[in-house]
PDB file of C-alpha atoms and ligand atoms in Angstrom:
ATOM      1  CA  MET T   1     152.445 -24.066 307.257  1.00 48.00           C
ATOM      2  CA  SER T   2     154.188 -26.986 309.590  1.00 49.00           C
ATOM      3  CA  GLY T   3     157.660 -27.390 309.975  1.00 52.00           C
ATOM      4  CA  PRO T   4     160.417 -28.945 312.219  1.00 54.00           C
ATOM      5  CA  GLY T   5     160.346 -25.923 314.539  1.00 54.00           C
ATOM      6  CA  GLN T   6     156.850 -26.066 315.361  1.00 59.00           C
ATOM      7  CA  ALA T   7     156.110 -29.120 316.187  1.00 70.00           C
ATOM      8  CA  LEU T   8     158.772 -29.112 319.095  1.00 89.00           C
ATOM      9  CA  SER T   9     156.526 -26.072 320.036  1.00 96.00           C
ATOM     10  CA  PRO T  10     152.718 -26.320 321.900  1.00 98.00           C
ATOM     11  CA  PRO T  11     149.798 -24.619 320.663  1.00 98.00           C
ATOM     12  CA  VAL T  12     149.137 -21.023 322.103  1.00 98.00           C
ATOM     13  CA  ALA T  13     145.645 -20.200 323.125  1.00 99.00           C
ATOM     14  CA  LEU T  14     145.093 -16.097 324.378  1.00 99.00           C
ATOM     15  CA  THR T  15     142.628 -15.457 327.280  1.00 99.00           C
ATOM     16  CA  ILE T  16     140.993 -11.662 327.099  1.00 99.00           C
ATOM     17  CA  ALA T  17     139.960 -11.257 330.677  1.00 98.00           C
ATOM     18  CA  GLY T  18     139.790  -9.382 333.967  1.00 98.00           C
ATOM     19  CA  SER T  19     142.737 -10.135 336.752  1.00 98.00           C
ATOM     20  CA  ASP T  20     141.115 -12.143 339.625  1.00 98.00           C
ATOM     21  CA  SER T  21     143.896 -11.154 343.153  1.00 98.00           C
ATOM     22  CA  GLY T  22     142.500 -14.400 344.374  1.00 98.00           C
ATOM     23  CA  ALA T  23     142.976 -16.388 341.379  1.00 98.00           C
ATOM     24  CA  GLY T  24     140.551 -18.666 341.651  1.00 98.00           C
ATOM     25  CA  ALA T  25     139.062 -16.704 338.680  1.00 98.00           C
ATOM     26  CA  GLY T  26     139.598 -14.881 335.547  1.00 98.00           C
ATOM     27  CA  LEU T  27     142.698 -14.643 333.432  1.00 98.00           C
ATOM     28  CA  GLN T  28     144.489 -16.952 336.545  1.00 98.00           C
ATOM     29  CA  ALA T  29     142.336 -19.722 336.135  1.00 98.00           C
ATOM     30  CA  ASP T  30     142.508 -19.596 332.387  1.00 98.00           C
ATOM     31  CA  LEU T  31     146.259 -19.445 332.598  1.00 98.00           C
ATOM     32  CA  LYS T  32     145.690 -22.584 334.332  1.00 98.00           C
ATOM     33  CA  THR T  33     143.518 -24.816 332.695  1.00 98.00           C
ATOM     34  CA  PHE T  34     145.887 -23.467 329.438  1.00 98.00           C
ATOM     35  CA  ALA T  35     149.016 -24.867 331.229  1.00 98.00           C
ATOM     36  CA  ALA T  36     146.842 -27.603 332.908  1.00 98.00           C
ATOM     37  CA  LEU T  37     146.487 -28.992 329.394  1.00 98.00           C
ATOM     38  CA  GLY T  38     149.486 -28.720 327.461  1.00 98.00           C
ATOM     39  CA  VAL T  39     148.659 -25.658 325.841  1.00 98.00           C
ATOM     40  CA  PHE T  40     150.733 -22.062 325.902  1.00 98.00           C
ATOM     41  CA  GLY T  41     149.124 -19.691 327.407  1.00 98.00           C
ATOM     42  CA  THR T  42     149.155 -15.632 326.310  1.00 99.00           C
ATOM     43  CA  SER T  43     146.553 -13.221 328.215  1.00 99.00           C
ATOM     44  CA  ALA T  44     145.233  -9.350 327.347  1.00 99.00           C
ATOM     45  CA  VAL T  45     144.043  -8.507 330.676  1.00 99.00           C
ATOM     46  CA  THR T  46     140.673  -6.299 330.447  1.00 98.00           C
ATOM     47  CA  ALA T  47     140.866  -4.963 334.419  1.00 98.00           C
ATOM     48  CA  VAL T  48     142.705  -5.546 337.236  1.00 98.00           C
ATOM     49  CA  THR T  49     139.848  -7.238 340.982  1.00 98.00           C
ATOM     50  CA  ALA T  50     140.790  -6.657 344.387  1.00 98.00           C
ATOM     51  CA  GLN T  51     139.156 -10.053 345.650  1.00 97.00           C
ATOM     52  CA  ASN T  52     139.645 -12.866 347.638  1.00 97.00           C
ATOM     53  CA  THR T  53     137.321 -15.874 348.119  1.00 97.00           C
ATOM     54  CA  VAL T  54     134.538 -13.600 350.040  1.00 96.00           C
ATOM     55  CA  GLY T  55     133.991 -11.531 347.165  1.00 96.00           C
ATOM     56  CA  VAL T  56     135.027  -8.442 344.382  1.00 96.00           C
ATOM     57  CA  GLN T  57     136.515  -5.787 347.302  1.00 96.00           C
ATOM     58  CA  ALA T  58     137.445  -2.307 343.981  1.00 96.00           C
ATOM     59  CA  VAL T  59     137.709  -3.062 340.831  1.00 96.00           C
ATOM     60  CA  HIS T  60     140.492  -0.699 337.524  1.00 98.00           C
ATOM     61  CA  VAL T  61     139.614  -0.895 334.091  1.00 98.00           C
ATOM     62  CA  ILE T  62     141.864  -0.657 331.996  1.00 98.00           C
ATOM     63  CA  PRO T  63     141.472   2.058 328.762  1.00 98.00           C
ATOM     64  CA  PRO T  64     140.815  -0.114 326.245  1.00 98.00           C
ATOM     65  CA  PRO T  65     144.159   1.152 323.401  1.00 98.00           C
ATOM     66  CA  MET T  66     146.121  -1.038 326.045  1.00 98.00           C
ATOM     67  CA  VAL T  67     143.837  -3.849 325.701  1.00 98.00           C
ATOM     68  CA  GLU T  68     144.333  -3.368 322.105  1.00 98.00           C
ATOM     69  CA  ALA T  69     147.788  -3.013 322.449  1.00 98.00           C
ATOM     70  CA  GLN T  70     147.971  -5.971 324.457  1.00 98.00           C
ATOM     71  CA  ILE T  71     145.299  -8.819 322.299  1.00 99.00           C
ATOM     72  CA  ALA T  72     148.122  -7.138 318.639  1.00 98.00           C
ATOM     73  CA  ALA T  73     151.221  -6.917 320.861  1.00 98.00           C
ATOM     74  CA  VAL T  74     149.511 -11.350 321.004  1.00 98.00           C
ATOM     75  CA  MET T  75     148.731 -12.042 317.904  1.00 98.00           C
ATOM     76  CA  ASP T  76     151.436 -10.353 315.380  1.00 98.00           C
ATOM     77  CA  ASP T  77     153.986 -12.609 317.557  1.00 98.00           C
ATOM     78  CA  LEU T  78     152.643 -15.294 318.979  1.00 98.00           C
ATOM     79  CA  ARG T  79     150.011 -16.606 316.407  1.00 97.00           C
ATOM     80  CA  PRO T  80     147.439 -17.428 318.925  1.00 98.00           C
ATOM     81  CA  ALA T  81     145.151 -20.347 316.998  1.00 98.00           C
ATOM     82  CA  ALA T  82     142.258 -20.634 319.350  1.00 99.00           C
ATOM     83  CA  ALA T  83     141.126 -17.745 322.354  1.00 99.00           C
ATOM     84  CA  LYS T  84     137.845 -17.094 324.699  1.00 99.00           C
ATOM     85  CA  THR T  85     136.711 -13.407 326.044  1.00 98.00           C
ATOM     86  CA  GLY T  86     135.526 -13.910 330.119  1.00 98.00           C
ATOM     87  CA  MET T  87     135.290 -10.593 332.016  1.00 97.00           C
ATOM     88  CA  LEU T  88     135.627  -7.078 329.369  1.00 97.00           C
ATOM     89  CA  ALA T  89     134.531  -4.850 332.461  1.00 96.00           C
ATOM     90  CA  THR T  90     132.484  -2.003 329.653  1.00 96.00           C
ATOM     91  CA  ALA T  91     131.164  -1.093 326.127  1.00 95.00           C
ATOM     92  CA  SER T  92     133.696   0.038 325.324  1.00 96.00           C
ATOM     93  CA  THR T  93     136.970  -3.363 325.463  1.00 97.00           C
ATOM     94  CA  MET T  94     133.791  -4.686 324.002  1.00 97.00           C
ATOM     95  CA  ALA T  95     133.536  -3.158 320.692  1.00 97.00           C
ATOM     96  CA  VAL T  96     137.302  -3.499 320.426  1.00 98.00           C
ATOM     97  CA  VAL T  97     137.253  -7.281 320.964  1.00 98.00           C
ATOM     98  CA  ALA T  98     134.226  -7.342 318.295  1.00 98.00           C
ATOM     99  CA  GLY T  99     136.428  -4.654 316.233  1.00 98.00           C
ATOM    100  CA  ARG T 100     139.013  -7.242 315.952  1.00 98.00           C
ATOM    101  CA  ALA T 101     136.786 -10.255 315.691  1.00 98.00           C
ATOM    102  CA  ARG T 102     134.763  -8.783 312.968  1.00 98.00           C
ATOM    103  CA  ARG T 103     137.611  -7.926 310.753  1.00 98.00           C
ATOM    104  CA  GLY T 104     139.292 -11.510 311.162  1.00 98.00           C
ATOM    105  CA  GLU T 105     141.685 -10.939 313.560  1.00 98.00           C
ATOM    106  CA  LEU T 106     141.091 -12.791 315.621  1.00 98.00           C
ATOM    107  CA  PRO T 107     141.478 -16.714 315.891  1.00 98.00           C
ATOM    108  CA  PRO T 108     138.294 -19.544 316.383  1.00 98.00           C
ATOM    109  CA  LEU T 109     136.647 -17.368 319.593  1.00 98.00           C
ATOM    110  CA  VAL T 110     134.703 -18.876 323.277  1.00 99.00           C
ATOM    111  CA  VAL T 111     132.953 -16.080 324.444  1.00 98.00           C
ATOM    112  CA  ASP T 112     132.451 -16.054 327.749  1.00 98.00           C
ATOM    113  CA  PRO T 113     129.444 -13.391 328.642  1.00 98.00           C
ATOM    114  CA  VAL T 114     130.828 -12.521 331.755  1.00 96.00           C
ATOM    115  CA  MET T 115     127.756 -10.005 333.749  1.00 94.00           C
ATOM    116  CA  VAL T 116     127.942 -10.645 337.488  1.00 88.00           C
ATOM    117  CA  SER T 117     130.353 -12.290 339.733  1.00 87.00           C
ATOM    118  CA  SER T 118     128.478 -15.758 341.809  1.00 81.00           C
ATOM    119  CA  THR T 119     129.143 -13.125 345.104  1.00 83.00           C
ATOM    120  CA  GLY T 120     126.314 -10.525 342.963  1.00 84.00           C
ATOM    121  CA  SER T 121     129.303  -7.324 341.759  1.00 89.00           C
ATOM    122  CA  ARG T 122     128.624  -6.139 337.464  1.00 89.00           C
ATOM    123  CA  LEU T 123     131.778  -7.224 335.861  1.00 92.00           C
ATOM    124  CA  LEU T 124     129.705  -5.318 332.491  1.00 92.00           C
ATOM    125  CA  ASP T 125     128.066  -2.393 332.883  1.00 88.00           C
ATOM    126  CA  SER T 126     124.513  -2.818 332.699  1.00 85.00           C
ATOM    127  CA  GLU T 127     124.367  -1.600 329.111  1.00 83.00           C
ATOM    128  CA  ALA T 128     126.136  -3.541 327.336  1.00 90.00           C
ATOM    129  CA  GLU T 129     125.516  -6.177 328.323  1.00 89.00           C
ATOM    130  CA  ARG T 130     122.788  -6.781 325.372  1.00 87.00           C
ATOM    131  CA  ALA T 131     125.859  -5.963 322.982  1.00 94.00           C
ATOM    132  CA  TYR T 132     126.977  -9.080 323.860  1.00 97.00           C
ATOM    133  CA  LEU T 133     124.525 -10.400 320.928  1.00 97.00           C
ATOM    134  CA  ASP T 134     125.193  -7.703 317.519  1.00 95.00           C
ATOM    135  CA  SER T 135     128.341  -6.730 318.679  1.00 96.00           C
ATOM    136  CA  LEU T 136     130.384 -10.523 319.926  1.00 98.00           C
ATOM    137  CA  PHE T 137     128.268 -13.764 319.275  1.00 98.00           C
ATOM    138  CA  PRO T 138     128.238 -13.534 315.513  1.00 98.00           C
ATOM    139  CA  TYR T 139     131.836 -14.089 315.744  1.00 98.00           C
ATOM    140  CA  ALA T 140     131.852 -16.834 318.542  1.00 98.00           C
ATOM    141  CA  THR T 141     133.073 -20.067 317.185  1.00 98.00           C
ATOM    142  CA  VAL T 142     131.690 -21.594 320.830  1.00 99.00           C
ATOM    143  CA  VAL T 143     129.476 -18.933 323.270  1.00 98.00           C
ATOM    144  CA  THR T 144     129.173 -20.421 326.684  1.00 98.00           C
ATOM    145  CA  PRO T 145     126.280 -18.171 328.287  1.00 97.00           C
ATOM    146  CA  ASN T 146     124.946 -19.922 331.990  1.00 96.00           C
ATOM    147  CA  LEU T 147     122.120 -20.052 333.287  1.00 94.00           C
ATOM    148  CA  ARG T 148     121.525 -16.252 334.248  1.00 93.00           C
ATOM    149  CA  GLU T 149     123.369 -14.684 331.311  1.00 95.00           C
ATOM    150  CA  ALA T 150     120.840 -16.465 328.488  1.00 96.00           C
ATOM    151  CA  SER T 151     117.736 -16.055 330.643  1.00 95.00           C
ATOM    152  CA  LEU T 152     119.546 -11.825 330.564  1.00 94.00           C
ATOM    153  CA  LEU T 153     120.083 -12.042 327.312  1.00 96.00           C
ATOM    154  CA  VAL T 154     116.649 -13.820 325.498  1.00 97.00           C
ATOM    155  CA  GLY T 155     114.435 -11.333 328.024  1.00 95.00           C
ATOM    156  CA  ARG T 156     113.262 -14.521 330.246  1.00 96.00           C
ATOM    157  CA  ASP T 157     113.188 -16.552 332.331  1.00 96.00           C
ATOM    158  CA  LEU T 158     115.002 -20.562 331.994  1.00 96.00           C
ATOM    159  CA  ALA T 159     113.530 -23.140 334.840  1.00 94.00           C
ATOM    160  CA  ASP T 160     113.785 -26.142 332.953  1.00 94.00           C
ATOM    161  CA  LEU T 161     115.731 -28.094 330.386  1.00 96.00           C
ATOM    162  CA  ASP T 162     113.388 -27.780 327.703  1.00 97.00           C
ATOM    163  CA  ASP T 163     113.843 -23.405 328.262  1.00 97.00           C
ATOM    164  CA  MET T 164     117.525 -23.737 327.813  1.00 98.00           C
ATOM    165  CA  ALA T 165     117.074 -25.463 324.351  1.00 98.00           C
ATOM    166  CA  LYS T 166     114.982 -22.665 323.433  1.00 98.00           C
ATOM    167  CA  ALA T 167     117.180 -20.909 324.174  1.00 98.00           C
ATOM    168  CA  ALA T 168     120.549 -21.974 322.547  1.00 98.00           C
ATOM    169  CA  ARG T 169     118.439 -21.844 319.220  1.00 98.00           C
ATOM    170  CA  GLN T 170     117.446 -18.040 320.362  1.00 98.00           C
ATOM    171  CA  LEU T 171     121.255 -17.389 320.469  1.00 98.00           C
ATOM    172  CA  HIS T 172     121.969 -19.922 317.768  1.00 98.00           C
ATOM    173  CA  GLU T 173     120.443 -17.301 315.279  1.00 98.00           C
ATOM    174  CA  THR T 174     122.593 -14.109 316.226  1.00 98.00           C
ATOM    175  CA  GLY T 175     125.921 -15.962 314.102  1.00 98.00           C
ATOM    176  CA  ALA T 176     127.595 -17.668 317.627  1.00 98.00           C
ATOM    177  CA  GLY T 177     128.120 -21.002 316.280  1.00 98.00           C
ATOM    178  CA  LEU T 178     127.255 -23.813 319.070  1.00 98.00           C
ATOM    179  CA  VAL T 179     125.677 -22.038 322.240  1.00 98.00           C
ATOM    180  CA  VAL T 180     126.113 -24.252 325.289  1.00 98.00           C
ATOM    181  CA  VAL T 181     123.265 -22.943 328.044  1.00 98.00           C
ATOM    182  CA  LYS T 182     124.660 -24.026 331.497  1.00 97.00           C
ATOM    183  CA  GLY T 183     123.082 -25.507 333.609  1.00 93.00           C
ATOM    184  CA  GLY T 184     125.096 -26.066 336.810  1.00 84.00           C
ATOM    185  CA  HIS T 185     122.191 -23.053 339.017  1.00 70.00           C
ATOM    186  CA  LEU T 186     119.736 -25.696 338.692  1.00 79.00           C
ATOM    187  CA  PRO T 187     118.772 -27.625 341.088  1.00 76.00           C
ATOM    188  CA  GLY T 188     120.096 -31.842 340.373  1.00 80.00           C
ATOM    189  CA  ALA T 189     121.476 -34.763 340.979  1.00 87.00           C
ATOM    190  CA  GLU T 190     123.508 -33.807 338.240  1.00 92.00           C
ATOM    191  CA  ALA T 191     124.922 -30.787 335.805  1.00 92.00           C
ATOM    192  CA  ILE T 192     123.184 -30.329 332.884  1.00 96.00           C
ATOM    193  CA  ASP T 193     124.021 -28.179 330.572  1.00 97.00           C
ATOM    194  CA  VAL T 194     122.438 -27.591 326.895  1.00 98.00           C
ATOM    195  CA  VAL T 195     123.930 -27.066 323.971  1.00 98.00           C
ATOM    196  CA  PHE T 196     122.311 -26.406 320.313  1.00 98.00           C
ATOM    197  CA  ASP T 197     125.502 -26.138 317.353  1.00 98.00           C
ATOM    198  CA  GLY T 198     122.831 -25.496 314.674  1.00 97.00           C
ATOM    199  CA  GLN T 199     122.399 -29.151 313.754  1.00 96.00           C
ATOM    200  CA  GLY T 200     120.907 -30.793 316.798  1.00 96.00           C
ATOM    201  CA  LEU T 201     120.531 -30.408 320.236  1.00 98.00           C
ATOM    202  CA  HIS T 202     122.737 -31.978 322.836  1.00 97.00           C
ATOM    203  CA  HIS T 203     122.892 -32.559 326.615  1.00 97.00           C
ATOM    204  CA  LEU T 204     126.306 -32.566 328.929  1.00 97.00           C
ATOM    205  CA  ARG T 205     125.872 -34.634 331.481  1.00 95.00           C
ATOM    206  CA  SER T 206     128.474 -34.589 334.819  1.00 94.00           C
ATOM    207  CA  ALA T 207     127.612 -35.535 338.396  1.00 93.00           C
ATOM    208  CA  TRP T 208     126.657 -32.825 341.271  1.00 92.00           C
ATOM    209  CA  VAL T 209     129.133 -32.083 343.243  1.00 93.00           C
ATOM    210  CA  ASP T 210     128.030 -31.327 346.334  1.00 92.00           C
ATOM    211  CA  THR T 211     131.467 -28.472 347.419  1.00 95.00           C
ATOM    212  CA  ARG T 212     131.262 -24.801 347.787  1.00 95.00           C
ATOM    213  CA  ASN T 213     134.370 -24.609 345.994  1.00 96.00           C
ATOM    214  CA  VAL T 214     133.251 -23.349 342.638  1.00 95.00           C
ATOM    215  CA  HIS T 215     135.024 -19.805 342.359  1.00 96.00           C
ATOM    216  CA  GLY T 216     135.530 -19.965 338.608  1.00 97.00           C
ATOM    217  CA  THR T 217     133.937 -22.711 337.486  1.00 97.00           C
ATOM    218  CA  GLY T 218     131.981 -21.108 334.380  1.00 97.00           C
ATOM    219  CA  CYS T 219     136.140 -19.363 333.743  1.00 98.00           C
ATOM    220  CA  THR T 220     137.790 -22.016 333.607  1.00 98.00           C
ATOM    221  CA  LEU T 221     135.096 -24.413 331.353  1.00 98.00           C
ATOM    222  CA  SER T 222     135.482 -21.362 327.955  1.00 98.00           C
ATOM    223  CA  ALA T 223     139.194 -22.024 328.788  1.00 99.00           C
ATOM    224  CA  ALA T 224     139.929 -25.446 328.822  1.00 98.00           C
ATOM    225  CA  THR T 225     137.408 -24.968 325.877  1.00 99.00           C
ATOM    226  CA  ALA T 226     139.824 -22.403 323.847  1.00 99.00           C
ATOM    227  CA  ALA T 227     142.924 -25.133 324.614  1.00 98.00           C
ATOM    228  CA  TRP T 228     140.638 -27.865 323.344  1.00 98.00           C
ATOM    229  CA  MET T 229     140.185 -26.434 320.448  1.00 98.00           C
ATOM    230  CA  ALA T 230     144.003 -24.820 320.271  1.00 98.00           C
ATOM    231  CA  LEU T 231     145.063 -29.176 320.702  1.00 98.00           C
ATOM    232  CA  GLY T 232     143.169 -29.488 317.223  1.00 98.00           C
ATOM    233  CA  LEU T 233     139.315 -30.280 318.802  1.00 98.00           C
ATOM    234  CA  GLU T 234     136.251 -29.427 316.574  1.00 98.00           C
ATOM    235  CA  PRO T 235     133.772 -27.189 318.892  1.00 98.00           C
ATOM    236  CA  LEU T 236     131.841 -29.518 320.281  1.00 98.00           C
ATOM    237  CA  PRO T 237     134.442 -31.689 320.892  1.00 98.00           C
ATOM    238  CA  ALA T 238     135.879 -29.796 322.712  1.00 98.00           C
ATOM    239  CA  LEU T 239     133.623 -28.658 325.247  1.00 98.00           C
ATOM    240  CA  GLN T 240     132.603 -31.849 326.267  1.00 98.00           C
ATOM    241  CA  ARG T 241     136.662 -32.671 327.579  1.00 98.00           C
ATOM    242  CA  ALA T 242     136.477 -29.334 328.720  1.00 98.00           C
ATOM    243  CA  LYS T 243     133.075 -29.915 330.707  1.00 97.00           C
ATOM    244  CA  ASP T 244     134.967 -33.390 332.015  1.00 97.00           C
ATOM    245  CA  PHE T 245     138.132 -31.374 332.774  1.00 98.00           C
ATOM    246  CA  VAL T 246     136.161 -28.528 334.810  1.00 97.00           C
ATOM    247  CA  ALA T 247     134.087 -31.497 336.466  1.00 96.00           C
ATOM    248  CA  GLY T 248     137.492 -33.759 337.475  1.00 97.00           C
ATOM    249  CA  ALA T 249     138.886 -30.066 338.715  1.00 97.00           C
ATOM    250  CA  LEU T 250     135.890 -29.268 340.158  1.00 96.00           C
ATOM    251  CA  VAL T 251     135.433 -33.047 342.692  1.00 96.00           C
ATOM    252  CA  ARG T 252     139.979 -32.657 343.277  1.00 97.00           C
ATOM    253  CA  ALA T 253     139.464 -29.418 345.500  1.00 97.00           C
ATOM    254  CA  SER T 254     135.798 -30.360 347.029  1.00 96.00           C
ATOM    255  CA  ARG T 255     137.711 -30.221 350.387  1.00 95.00           C
ATOM    256  CA  TRP T 256     140.379 -27.917 350.454  1.00 96.00           C
ATOM    257  CA  THR T 257     139.562 -25.020 352.434  1.00 96.00           C
ATOM    258  CA  LEU T 258     141.428 -22.208 350.755  1.00 97.00           C
ATOM    259  CA  GLY T 259     139.893 -18.273 351.892  1.00 97.00           C
ATOM    260  CA  GLY T 260     136.736 -18.760 353.720  1.00 97.00           C
ATOM    261  CA  GLY T 261     134.023 -18.711 350.269  1.00 96.00           C
ATOM    262  CA  HIS T 262     133.720 -20.424 347.333  1.00 96.00           C
ATOM    263  CA  GLY T 263     136.804 -21.548 346.935  1.00 97.00           C
ATOM    264  CA  PRO T 264     138.790 -22.118 343.859  1.00 97.00           C
ATOM    265  CA  LEU T 265     139.403 -25.127 342.204  1.00 97.00           C
ATOM    266  CA  ASP T 266     142.356 -28.400 341.188  1.00 97.00           C
ATOM    267  CA  HIS T 267     143.409 -27.342 337.237  1.00 97.00           C
ATOM    268  CA  PHE T 268     146.342 -29.537 338.480  1.00 97.00           C
ATOM    269  CA  GLY T 269     145.885 -32.543 340.182  1.00 95.00           C
ATOM    270  CA  TRP T 270     147.493 -31.416 343.496  1.00 95.00           C
ATOM    271  CA  ALA T 271     144.363 -32.484 345.258  1.00 89.00           C
ATOM    272  CA  ALA T 272     145.918 -36.155 346.544  1.00 82.00           C
ATOM    273  CA  GLU T 273     149.031 -34.857 348.176  1.00 83.00           C
ATOM    274  CA  HIS T 274     146.655 -31.698 349.105  1.00 80.00           C
ATOM    275  CA  GLY T 275     143.004 -32.892 351.317  1.00 70.00           C
ATOM    276  CA  GLY T 276     141.459 -33.896 347.742  1.00 59.00           C
ATOM    277  CA  PRO T 277     139.318 -37.553 348.178  1.00 57.00           C
ATOM    278  CA  ALA T 278     141.615 -40.108 347.884  1.00 44.00           C
ATOM    279  CA  GLU T 279     139.120 -41.110 344.449  1.00 50.00           C
ATOM    280  CA  THR T 280     140.298 -38.589 342.134  1.00 52.00           C
ATOM    281  CA  GLY T 281     140.030 -38.876 338.450  1.00 54.00           C
ATOM    282  CA  PRO T 282     142.710 -38.484 336.934  1.00 54.00           C
ATOM    283  CA  LEU T 283     143.871 -34.658 335.071  1.00 61.00           C
ATOM    284  CA  THR T 284     141.772 -34.221 331.498  1.00 56.00           C
TER     285      THR T 284
HETATM  286  O1  PXL B   1     133.398 -16.416 336.203  1.00 71.53           O
HETATM  287  C1  PXL B   1     133.794 -14.925 335.926  1.00 71.53           C
HETATM  288  C2  PXL B   1     135.068 -13.563 336.407  1.00 71.53           C
HETATM  289  C3  PXL B   1     135.433 -13.252 335.363  1.00 71.53           C
HETATM  290  N1  PXL B   1     136.770 -12.444 335.081  1.00 71.53           N
HETATM  291  C4  PXL B   1     137.113 -12.176 336.571  1.00 71.53           C
HETATM  292  C5  PXL B   1     136.385 -12.499 338.106  1.00 71.53           C
HETATM  293  C6  PXL B   1     135.293 -13.772 337.352  1.00 71.53           C
HETATM  294  C7  PXL B   1     134.195 -13.889 339.240  1.00 71.53           C
HETATM  295  O2  PXL B   1     134.654 -13.148 339.553  1.00 71.53           O
HETATM  296  O3  PXL B   1     136.197 -12.488 338.565  1.00 71.53           O
HETATM  297  C8  PXL B   1     138.259 -11.094 336.666  1.00 71.53           C
END
């Protein structure tokens, strides 16, 4: 249904994710990404992490019924057009989200199968890792494992693009609509992601950015994909636009010195004023 009121309102997206106090990753990165792309962001918090650019100091898990209550509150009133999941923390929280997805009570969903932070902290109980495969992937429109997550999910090492393609095809058999295995951790002049959407393989490429400010890259990619879906794009073009957004945000923040560890991305194009490279690209 479209009425005059709706045309005046931005599309809405939902993130079901953990809080990062340092705000480089987690739901803070998601909400910034939604805002940067012109989408009204809503959130259901799964866990609170005490965290900065150096690492995760503590994790407090939100009780699953409270996660369900947040999702219900948003779904019943604000009606997001797309959603993403990030850190789900426990098997019971994953079951809450999976139950909704199975019953068709979530909008088109991007699942970022977050397991371990780049600094090595667990963001999901280890026994819940494989539950992604049969509880959540079958209901996902897009799933976005990185090399390490994809390797854990298929149970073998992934060393090159060919291995990534095989893993993407295998993960697609779970029922996920589109699988992207992110190759950002592979050495090379380009960051190459391998996509399988049930029809064909695609390689998404961006220039390698030499920076340690990479905290929140995965969160930002999955949030930007959900944002572009909320804006009406099909999954593959949404993912392509999201990859370009991440590449731009990485370049823009590449010289920032926020914190002593892995700093955040520049979601809003602030770099021109705050120390980024002169040749900052456009926002999207
Ligand atoms: O990037 C994965 C991620 C997701 N969610 C939270 C995180 C991280 C990585 O550190 O802290 C809350």
